């Protein structure tokens, strides 16, 4: 086809089975739960726990894990700022497809830049993007260091590491903020419960 | 993180709710139905019809339409050979995620090059990639020309158009081939029935 413009001569295909029909089949509403925070802040743990809790209630969810996707669709991308942006953009576009398919899509990525997260939010209808901020102190994340990455970053063996020599921009208006309680971290199931309650209250777990 | 290699320091996150659990919830098996063929060969029509038939049986499917994705995740890509390859690669990776989520993912793209389709097939476990070849004569597709693209291609206003001045490489070992019957095209529901029968026989429409 044309090489003049990227979007010339491309038509939009509509189909009789749409989001509403799929949501009815699943008895849930498609949405994106976007978990953001530092490495080691507990994003993946929350994602898994939430997925388990939803499954036990008969709800279909799917986790888009930033690290896992870098082995697949995003394997051509590195960690330069423009690559990070493209990485987040693609995950946002895929999350949008999953929400359109009727699933509760759980995206778990550091996603350090506010503008990149906001661009993903803008892809979705209002209220269907639920930003969950793992607001954990850097010291805690660094002390966990399950992947040993903070150590490498401090030793200068990794450059541009979020929280060390690359910024993490906190959300300004996230839907859910996860924090320590008097210096104690809640158990994963309790954290998942916070998100679950939100989803329930907003009507995502059933179709009227 | 590191700029040395794209996949350095990336870990794989496993989760207790996996494909098997999701398939059980949906009572179906995740797979990819990849519909390939010339522009105007009826790919989208088959995709929609199949989606409708599956839905009426309570099965969850999702269509990845090549044109639609070019408005979203693939909007940065054009129609140069390397862009086409990247386009197909991304759709393959996304289709893989949907199959992993337990859905019957219906990908509908011209996908003219054999090596690109085979690369997508290689991403999935054997038998989970079902290639459907819309084997319609160019003359028929051109006579339909619903989008008016063949006319533009013949007039030289679009270059690199599949079937006109860019090759379509027929599948060598596709799972399903759709053809005219004595010069007559079957109705969409009948075509969908062919694919449905295949899915049923191969056990994709239920979990033992």
Short mmCIF file of C-alpha atoms in Angstrom, two decimals:
data_model
loop_
_atom_site.label_atom_id
_atom_site.label_comp_id
_atom_site.label_asym_id
_atom_site.label_seq_id
_atom_site.Cartn_x
_atom_site.Cartn_y
_atom_site.Cartn_z
CA UNK A 1 0.00 0.00 0.00
CA UNK A 2 0.93 3.63 0.05
CA UNK A 3 4.22 4.72 1.48
CA UNK A 4 3.13 8.33 1.52
CA UNK A 5 1.52 8.33 4.94
CA UNK A 6 1.32 5.70 7.63
CA UNK A 7 -2.42 5.91 8.02
CA UNK A 8 -3.54 6.51 4.45
CA UNK A 9 -5.95 3.99 2.96
CA UNK A 10 -6.67 2.21 6.22
CA UNK A 11 -10.30 1.58 7.01
CA UNK A 12 -11.95 0.87 10.32
CA UNK A 13 -13.65 -2.48 10.59
CA UNK A 14 -16.70 -2.66 12.86
CA UNK A 15 -18.04 -5.95 14.14
CA UNK A 16 -21.44 -7.05 15.48
CA UNK A 17 -19.94 -8.58 18.63
CA UNK A 18 -18.61 -5.63 20.60
CA UNK A 19 -17.35 -4.80 24.05
CA UNK A 20 -20.84 -4.74 25.55
CA UNK A 21 -21.57 -8.30 24.36
CA UNK A 22 -18.27 -9.60 25.69
CA UNK A 23 -18.80 -7.88 29.04
CA UNK A 24 -22.20 -9.51 29.32
CA UNK A 25 -20.71 -12.92 28.59
CA UNK A 26 -18.08 -12.39 31.31
CA UNK A 27 -20.36 -10.48 33.70
CA UNK A 28 -17.68 -7.89 34.32
CA UNK A 29 -16.50 -4.64 32.77
CA UNK A 30 -13.25 -4.30 30.89
CA UNK A 31 -10.77 -1.86 32.39
CA UNK A 32 -7.08 -1.28 33.01
CA UNK A 33 -5.54 -1.42 36.47
CA UNK A 34 -2.19 0.31 35.97
CA UNK A 35 0.26 -0.39 38.79
CA UNK A 36 3.19 2.03 38.91
CA UNK A 37 6.10 2.37 41.32
CA UNK A 38 9.78 1.80 41.94
CA UNK A 39 11.53 -1.48 41.32
CA UNK A 40 10.94 -3.56 44.45
CA UNK A 41 7.84 -1.63 45.50
CA UNK A 42 5.65 -4.72 45.18
CA UNK A 43 3.96 -4.16 41.80
CA UNK A 44 4.20 -7.77 40.61
CA UNK A 45 3.20 -9.12 44.01
CA UNK A 46 0.08 -6.97 43.98
CA UNK A 47 -0.66 -7.89 40.36
CA UNK A 48 -0.51 -11.61 41.14
CA UNK A 49 -2.52 -11.31 44.31
CA UNK A 50 -5.18 -9.24 42.58
CA UNK A 51 -5.33 -11.71 39.69
CA UNK A 52 -5.81 -14.57 42.16
CA UNK A 53 -8.55 -12.79 44.09
CA UNK A 54 -10.38 -11.90 40.88
CA UNK A 55 -10.08 -15.44 39.60
CA UNK A 56 -11.52 -16.84 42.83
CA UNK A 57 -14.57 -14.62 42.18
CA UNK A 58 -14.90 -15.98 38.64
CA UNK A 59 -13.54 -12.82 37.03
CA UNK A 60 -11.18 -12.91 34.05
CA UNK A 61 -8.05 -10.81 34.35
CA UNK A 62 -4.71 -10.75 32.57
CA UNK A 63 -1.41 -9.34 33.72
CA UNK A 64 0.79 -7.32 31.39
CA UNK A 65 4.13 -7.40 33.15
CA UNK A 66 6.66 -4.87 31.92
CA UNK A 67 9.60 -7.24 32.29
CA UNK A 68 7.83 -10.13 30.58
CA UNK A 69 6.79 -7.98 27.61
CA UNK A 70 10.39 -6.93 27.12
CA UNK A 71 11.04 -10.56 26.19
CA UNK A 72 8.28 -10.42 23.57
CA UNK A 73 6.64 -7.48 21.84
CA UNK A 74 9.07 -4.96 23.34
CA UNK A 75 12.26 -6.90 22.88
CA UNK A 76 13.47 -4.38 20.33
CA UNK A 77 13.43 -1.61 22.95
CA UNK A 78 16.07 -0.59 25.46
CA UNK A 79 16.00 1.89 28.34
CA UNK A 80 16.73 5.18 26.61
CA UNK A 81 14.01 7.75 27.40
CA UNK A 82 12.43 7.39 23.94
CA UNK A 83 12.51 3.60 24.23
CA UNK A 84 10.88 3.77 27.66
CA UNK A 85 8.18 6.00 26.20
CA UNK A 86 7.58 3.62 23.29
CA UNK A 87 7.57 0.69 25.72
CA UNK A 88 4.83 2.31 27.80
CA UNK A 89 2.89 3.39 24.73
CA UNK A 90 2.74 -0.16 23.40
CA UNK A 91 1.72 -1.59 26.75
CA UNK A 92 -0.99 1.08 26.95
CA UNK A 93 -2.26 0.14 23.48
CA UNK A 94 -2.28 -3.57 24.37
CA UNK A 95 -3.99 -2.89 27.70
CA UNK A 96 -6.63 -0.97 25.78
CA UNK A 97 -7.25 -3.99 23.55
CA UNK A 98 -7.62 -6.27 26.58
CA UNK A 99 -10.06 -3.86 28.23
CA UNK A 100 -11.99 -3.76 24.96
CA UNK A 101 -12.02 -7.56 25.01
CA UNK A 102 -13.78 -7.32 28.37
CA UNK A 103 -10.92 -8.31 30.63
CA UNK A 104 -9.66 -6.62 33.76
CA UNK A 105 -6.18 -5.92 32.47
CA UNK A 106 -3.53 -5.50 35.15
CA UNK A 107 -0.48 -3.63 33.85
CA UNK A 108 2.54 -3.80 36.11
CA UNK A 109 5.38 -1.49 35.08
CA UNK A 110 7.69 0.99 36.78
CA UNK A 111 6.41 3.55 34.24
CA UNK A 112 8.37 6.35 35.87
CA UNK A 113 7.31 9.29 33.71
CA UNK A 114 4.00 11.01 34.34
CA UNK A 115 3.45 11.99 30.72
CA UNK A 116 3.78 8.39 29.56
CA UNK A 117 1.22 7.15 32.09
CA UNK A 118 -1.11 10.01 31.27
CA UNK A 119 -0.85 9.16 27.57
CA UNK A 120 -2.07 5.64 28.39
CA UNK A 121 -4.89 7.05 30.49
CA UNK A 122 -5.92 9.21 27.56
CA UNK A 123 -6.24 6.13 25.33
CA UNK A 124 -9.13 4.82 27.41
CA UNK A 125 -12.61 6.07 28.18
CA UNK A 126 -12.68 8.02 31.43
CA UNK A 127 -12.84 5.90 34.59
CA UNK A 128 -11.60 2.80 32.78
CA UNK A 129 -7.97 3.57 33.67
CA UNK A 130 -7.30 2.90 37.33
CA UNK A 131 -3.86 4.07 38.37
CA UNK A 132 -2.47 2.33 41.42
CA UNK A 133 0.60 3.97 42.93
CA UNK A 134 2.86 1.76 45.03
CA UNK A 135 4.11 4.57 47.24
CA UNK A 136 6.94 2.80 49.03
CA UNK A 137 10.08 4.54 50.32
CA UNK A 138 13.15 4.10 48.15
CA UNK A 139 15.05 2.77 51.19
CA UNK A 140 12.53 -0.05 51.57
CA UNK A 141 12.63 -0.96 47.87
CA UNK A 142 16.40 -0.84 47.92
CA UNK A 143 16.63 -2.99 51.04
CA UNK A 144 14.47 -5.65 49.37
CA UNK A 145 16.44 -5.60 46.10
CA UNK A 146 15.13 -9.03 45.14
CA UNK A 147 16.70 -8.75 41.69
CA UNK A 148 19.98 -7.24 42.91
CA UNK A 149 19.49 -4.28 40.59
CA UNK A 150 19.86 -1.49 43.15
CA UNK A 151 23.24 -2.88 44.11
CA UNK A 152 24.32 -2.80 40.46
CA UNK A 153 22.94 0.72 40.06
CA UNK A 154 24.77 1.99 43.15
CA UNK A 155 27.96 0.42 41.83
CA UNK A 156 27.46 2.30 38.57
CA UNK A 157 27.06 -0.93 36.62
CA UNK A 158 23.55 0.04 35.55
CA UNK A 159 22.91 3.58 34.39
CA UNK A 160 19.57 5.39 34.24
CA UNK A 161 18.06 3.30 37.00
CA UNK A 162 14.77 4.67 38.31
CA UNK A 163 15.13 6.13 41.80
CA UNK A 164 18.92 6.19 41.66
CA UNK A 165 20.02 8.21 38.65
CA UNK A 166 16.72 8.48 36.76
CA UNK A 167 13.63 10.16 38.21
CA UNK A 168 10.39 8.58 39.33
CA UNK A 169 7.56 11.04 38.89
CA UNK A 170 4.82 10.36 41.42
CA UNK A 171 1.22 10.38 40.18
CA UNK A 172 -0.71 13.54 40.98
CA UNK A 173 -4.20 12.11 40.74
CA UNK A 174 -4.05 8.36 41.00
CA UNK A 175 -7.16 6.37 41.84
CA UNK A 176 -5.49 4.22 44.50
CA UNK A 177 -2.38 4.81 46.59
CA UNK A 178 -0.75 1.94 48.42
CA UNK A 179 1.33 2.91 51.43
CA UNK A 180 2.89 1.39 54.51
CA UNK A 181 0.77 1.47 57.62
CA UNK A 182 2.86 2.82 60.54
CA UNK A 183 5.95 1.48 58.85
CA UNK A 184 4.39 -1.93 58.22
CA UNK A 185 3.57 -3.31 54.78
CA UNK A 186 0.15 -4.90 54.43
CA UNK A 187 -0.01 -8.47 53.19
CA UNK A 188 -0.52 -8.91 49.42
CA UNK A 189 -4.08 -10.17 49.88
CA UNK A 190 -4.94 -7.04 51.88
CA UNK A 191 -3.45 -4.80 49.17
CA UNK A 192 -5.39 -6.70 46.53
CA UNK A 193 -8.47 -6.21 48.70
CA UNK A 194 -8.06 -2.44 48.43
CA UNK A 195 -8.14 -2.62 44.62
CA UNK A 196 -10.92 -5.19 44.63
CA UNK A 197 -13.11 -2.97 46.79
CA UNK A 198 -12.51 -0.12 44.38
CA UNK A 199 -13.45 -2.26 41.38
CA UNK A 200 -16.55 -3.49 43.15
CA UNK A 201 -17.69 -0.03 44.19
CA UNK A 202 -17.19 1.33 40.70
CA UNK A 203 -19.25 -1.48 39.24
CA UNK A 204 -16.52 -3.29 37.25
CA UNK A 205 -17.27 -6.71 38.73
CA UNK A 206 -20.73 -7.10 37.26
CA UNK A 207 -22.85 -5.96 34.37
CA UNK A 208 -26.21 -4.42 35.22
CA UNK B 1 18.38 0.36 33.67
CA UNK B 2 21.19 -0.83 31.50
CA UNK B 3 21.65 0.48 28.02
CA UNK B 4 24.15 -2.26 27.21
CA UNK B 5 21.68 -4.85 26.04
CA UNK B 6 17.95 -4.70 25.54
CA UNK B 7 17.24 -7.76 27.61
CA UNK B 8 19.82 -7.47 30.39
CA UNK B 9 18.50 -7.40 33.94
CA UNK B 10 14.97 -8.36 33.02
CA UNK B 11 13.40 -11.10 35.07
CA UNK B 12 10.49 -13.31 34.28
CA UNK B 13 7.50 -12.96 36.59
CA UNK B 14 5.42 -16.10 37.15
CA UNK B 15 1.95 -15.99 38.58
CA UNK B 16 -0.28 -18.55 40.32
CA UNK B 17 -3.21 -17.94 37.96
CA UNK B 18 -2.04 -19.27 34.62
CA UNK B 19 -3.41 -20.17 31.23
CA UNK B 20 -4.89 -23.44 32.49
CA UNK B 21 -6.93 -21.68 35.19
CA UNK B 22 -8.23 -19.09 32.75
CA UNK B 23 -9.16 -21.76 30.21
CA UNK B 24 -11.10 -23.59 32.88
CA UNK B 25 -12.96 -20.41 33.81
CA UNK B 26 -13.88 -19.83 30.16
CA UNK B 27 -14.36 -23.51 29.27
CA UNK B 28 -12.36 -23.09 26.09
CA UNK B 29 -8.75 -23.22 24.98
CA UNK B 30 -6.78 -20.17 23.97
CA UNK B 31 -5.51 -20.17 20.41
CA UNK B 32 -4.87 -17.96 17.39
CA UNK B 33 -6.95 -18.17 14.22
CA UNK B 34 -4.79 -16.33 11.70
CA UNK B 35 -6.73 -15.29 8.60
CA UNK B 36 -4.53 -14.39 5.64
CA UNK B 37 -5.34 -13.37 2.08
CA UNK B 38 -5.57 -10.58 -0.44
CA UNK B 39 -7.37 -7.33 0.19
CA UNK B 40 -11.02 -8.01 -0.62
CA UNK B 41 -10.73 -11.77 -0.10
CA UNK B 42 -13.20 -11.69 2.81
CA UNK B 43 -10.91 -11.85 5.84
CA UNK B 44 -12.81 -9.33 7.95
CA UNK B 45 -16.14 -10.80 6.95
CA UNK B 46 -15.02 -14.24 8.07
CA UNK B 47 -13.51 -12.82 11.28
CA UNK B 48 -16.77 -11.12 12.21
CA UNK B 49 -18.90 -14.09 11.32
CA UNK B 50 -16.67 -16.44 13.30
CA UNK B 51 -16.70 -14.09 16.27
CA UNK B 52 -20.51 -14.00 16.17
CA UNK B 53 -20.84 -17.78 15.95
CA UNK B 54 -18.42 -18.28 18.83
CA UNK B 55 -20.22 -15.70 20.94
CA UNK B 56 -23.56 -17.41 20.36
CA UNK B 57 -21.97 -20.56 21.80
CA UNK B 58 -20.77 -18.65 24.87
CA UNK B 59 -17.16 -18.57 23.72
CA UNK B 60 -14.95 -15.52 24.17
CA UNK B 61 -13.04 -14.36 21.11
CA UNK B 62 -11.33 -11.16 20.11
CA UNK B 63 -10.48 -9.87 16.66
CA UNK B 64 -7.12 -8.29 15.92
CA UNK B 65 -7.77 -6.46 12.69
CA UNK B 66 -4.68 -5.34 10.80
CA UNK B 67 -6.23 -2.08 9.66
CA UNK B 68 -7.59 -1.21 13.11
CA UNK B 69 -4.25 -1.87 14.80
CA UNK B 70 -2.57 0.51 12.39
CA UNK B 71 -4.59 3.25 14.09
CA UNK B 72 -3.24 2.19 17.49
CA UNK B 73 -0.18 0.16 18.43
CA UNK B 74 1.12 0.08 14.85
CA UNK B 75 0.44 3.67 13.91
CA UNK B 76 4.19 4.34 13.75
CA UNK B 77 4.58 1.80 10.93
CA UNK B 78 4.19 2.22 7.19
CA UNK B 79 4.22 -0.30 4.34
CA UNK B 80 7.91 -0.72 3.63
CA UNK B 81 8.89 -4.39 3.80
CA UNK B 82 10.58 -3.97 7.21
CA UNK B 83 7.56 -2.09 8.55
CA UNK B 84 5.25 -4.83 7.29
CA UNK B 85 7.40 -7.40 9.02
CA UNK B 86 7.37 -5.43 12.28
CA UNK B 87 3.62 -4.95 11.91
CA UNK B 88 3.06 -8.68 11.66
CA UNK B 89 5.54 -9.43 14.45
CA UNK B 90 3.70 -7.18 16.86
CA UNK B 91 0.30 -8.60 15.95
CA UNK B 92 1.76 -12.08 16.44
CA UNK B 93 3.06 -11.13 19.88
CA UNK B 94 -0.29 -9.61 20.87
CA UNK B 95 -2.18 -12.62 19.53
CA UNK B 96 0.07 -14.80 21.66
CA UNK B 97 -0.89 -12.79 24.76
CA UNK B 98 -4.59 -13.15 23.96
CA UNK B 99 -4.23 -16.91 23.48
CA UNK B 100 -2.37 -17.04 26.78
CA UNK B 101 -5.26 -15.13 28.34
CA UNK B 102 -7.51 -17.99 27.19
CA UNK B 103 -9.25 -16.24 24.31
CA UNK B 104 -9.79 -17.46 20.79
CA UNK B 105 -7.88 -14.68 19.10
CA UNK B 106 -8.84 -14.02 15.49
CA UNK B 107 -6.13 -12.15 13.61
CA UNK B 108 -7.20 -10.72 10.29
CA UNK B 109 -4.35 -9.35 8.18
CA UNK B 110 -3.23 -9.59 4.57
CA UNK B 111 0.13 -10.82 5.98
CA UNK B 112 1.50 -11.46 2.49
CA UNK B 113 4.94 -12.85 3.35
CA UNK B 114 5.29 -16.48 4.36
CA UNK B 115 8.27 -15.90 6.63
CA UNK B 116 6.35 -13.32 8.67
CA UNK B 117 3.40 -15.66 9.18
CA UNK B 118 5.70 -18.54 10.03
CA UNK B 119 7.46 -16.37 12.61
CA UNK B 120 4.09 -15.83 14.31
CA UNK B 121 3.36 -19.54 14.17
CA UNK B 122 6.70 -20.20 15.84
CA UNK B 123 5.75 -17.95 18.77
CA UNK B 124 2.97 -20.31 19.80
CA UNK B 125 2.86 -23.88 21.02
CA UNK B 126 2.25 -26.28 18.16
CA UNK B 127 -1.39 -26.63 17.08
CA UNK B 128 -2.38 -23.34 18.74
CA UNK B 129 -1.78 -21.40 15.52
CA UNK B 130 -4.52 -22.06 13.02
CA UNK B 131 -3.76 -20.51 9.65
CA UNK B 132 -6.81 -19.84 7.51
CA UNK B 133 -6.05 -19.00 3.89
CA UNK B 134 -8.68 -17.03 2.00
CA UNK B 135 -7.80 -18.46 -1.39
CA UNK B 136 -9.81 -16.16 -3.63
CA UNK B 137 -8.83 -15.24 -7.19
CA UNK B 138 -7.28 -11.79 -7.57
CA UNK B 139 -9.92 -10.97 -10.20
CA UNK B 140 -12.69 -11.57 -7.67
CA UNK B 141 -11.00 -9.49 -4.97
CA UNK B 142 -10.33 -6.74 -7.46
CA UNK B 143 -13.90 -6.77 -8.73
CA UNK B 144 -15.19 -6.32 -5.18
CA UNK B 145 -12.74 -3.51 -4.33
CA UNK B 146 -14.91 -2.31 -1.44
CA UNK B 147 -12.24 0.15 -0.35
CA UNK B 148 -11.35 1.32 -3.86
CA UNK B 149 -7.72 0.39 -3.29
CA UNK B 150 -7.21 -1.82 -6.33
CA UNK B 151 -8.33 1.04 -8.53
CA UNK B 152 -5.76 3.32 -6.91
CA UNK B 153 -3.08 0.65 -7.21
CA UNK B 154 -3.81 0.07 -10.91
CA UNK B 155 -3.65 3.81 -11.45
CA UNK B 156 -0.23 3.82 -9.80
CA UNK B 157 -1.47 6.00 -6.95
CA UNK B 158 -0.59 3.31 -4.40
CA UNK B 159 2.69 1.48 -4.72
CA UNK B 160 3.62 -1.87 -3.24
CA UNK B 161 0.03 -3.09 -3.19
CA UNK B 162 -0.29 -6.80 -2.49
CA UNK B 163 -1.37 -8.73 -5.57
CA UNK B 164 -0.64 -5.85 -7.93
CA UNK B 165 2.99 -4.83 -7.51
CA UNK B 166 3.87 -6.65 -4.32
CA UNK B 167 3.71 -10.42 -3.95
CA UNK B 168 1.27 -12.52 -1.95
CA UNK B 169 2.97 -15.74 -0.90
CA UNK B 170 0.40 -18.48 -0.48
CA UNK B 171 0.63 -20.68 2.62
CA UNK B 172 2.18 -24.08 2.02
CA UNK B 173 0.71 -25.88 5.01
CA UNK B 174 -2.25 -23.94 6.30
CA UNK B 175 -4.78 -25.61 8.56
CA UNK B 176 -7.83 -24.34 6.67
CA UNK B 177 -8.24 -23.19 3.08
CA UNK B 178 -11.31 -21.26 2.05
CA UNK B 179 -12.18 -21.46 -1.65
CA UNK B 180 -15.01 -20.77 -3.98
CA UNK B 181 -17.29 -23.69 -4.68
CA UNK B 182 -17.81 -24.03 -8.47
CA UNK B 183 -17.23 -20.31 -8.78
CA UNK B 184 -19.65 -19.49 -5.98
CA UNK B 185 -18.62 -17.97 -2.66
CA UNK B 186 -20.14 -19.56 0.41
CA UNK B 187 -22.05 -17.33 2.79
CA UNK B 188 -20.05 -15.94 5.74
CA UNK B 189 -21.87 -18.16 8.24
CA UNK B 190 -20.94 -21.23 6.20
CA UNK B 191 -17.28 -20.15 6.08
CA UNK B 192 -17.33 -19.53 9.83
CA UNK B 193 -18.84 -22.98 10.20
CA UNK B 194 -15.78 -24.51 8.54
CA UNK B 195 -13.49 -22.90 11.11
CA UNK B 196 -15.86 -23.67 13.97
CA UNK B 197 -15.93 -27.35 13.05
CA UNK B 198 -12.15 -27.37 13.03
CA UNK B 199 -11.97 -25.73 16.47
CA UNK B 200 -14.53 -28.16 17.82
CA UNK B 201 -12.79 -31.22 16.44
CA UNK B 202 -9.43 -30.09 17.81
CA UNK B 203 -10.95 -29.58 21.26
CA UNK B 204 -10.61 -25.81 21.53
CA UNK B 205 -14.23 -25.21 22.48
CA UNK B 206 -14.14 -26.98 25.80
CA UNK B 207 -11.79 -27.96 28.56
CA UNK B 208 -11.72 -31.63 29.50
#
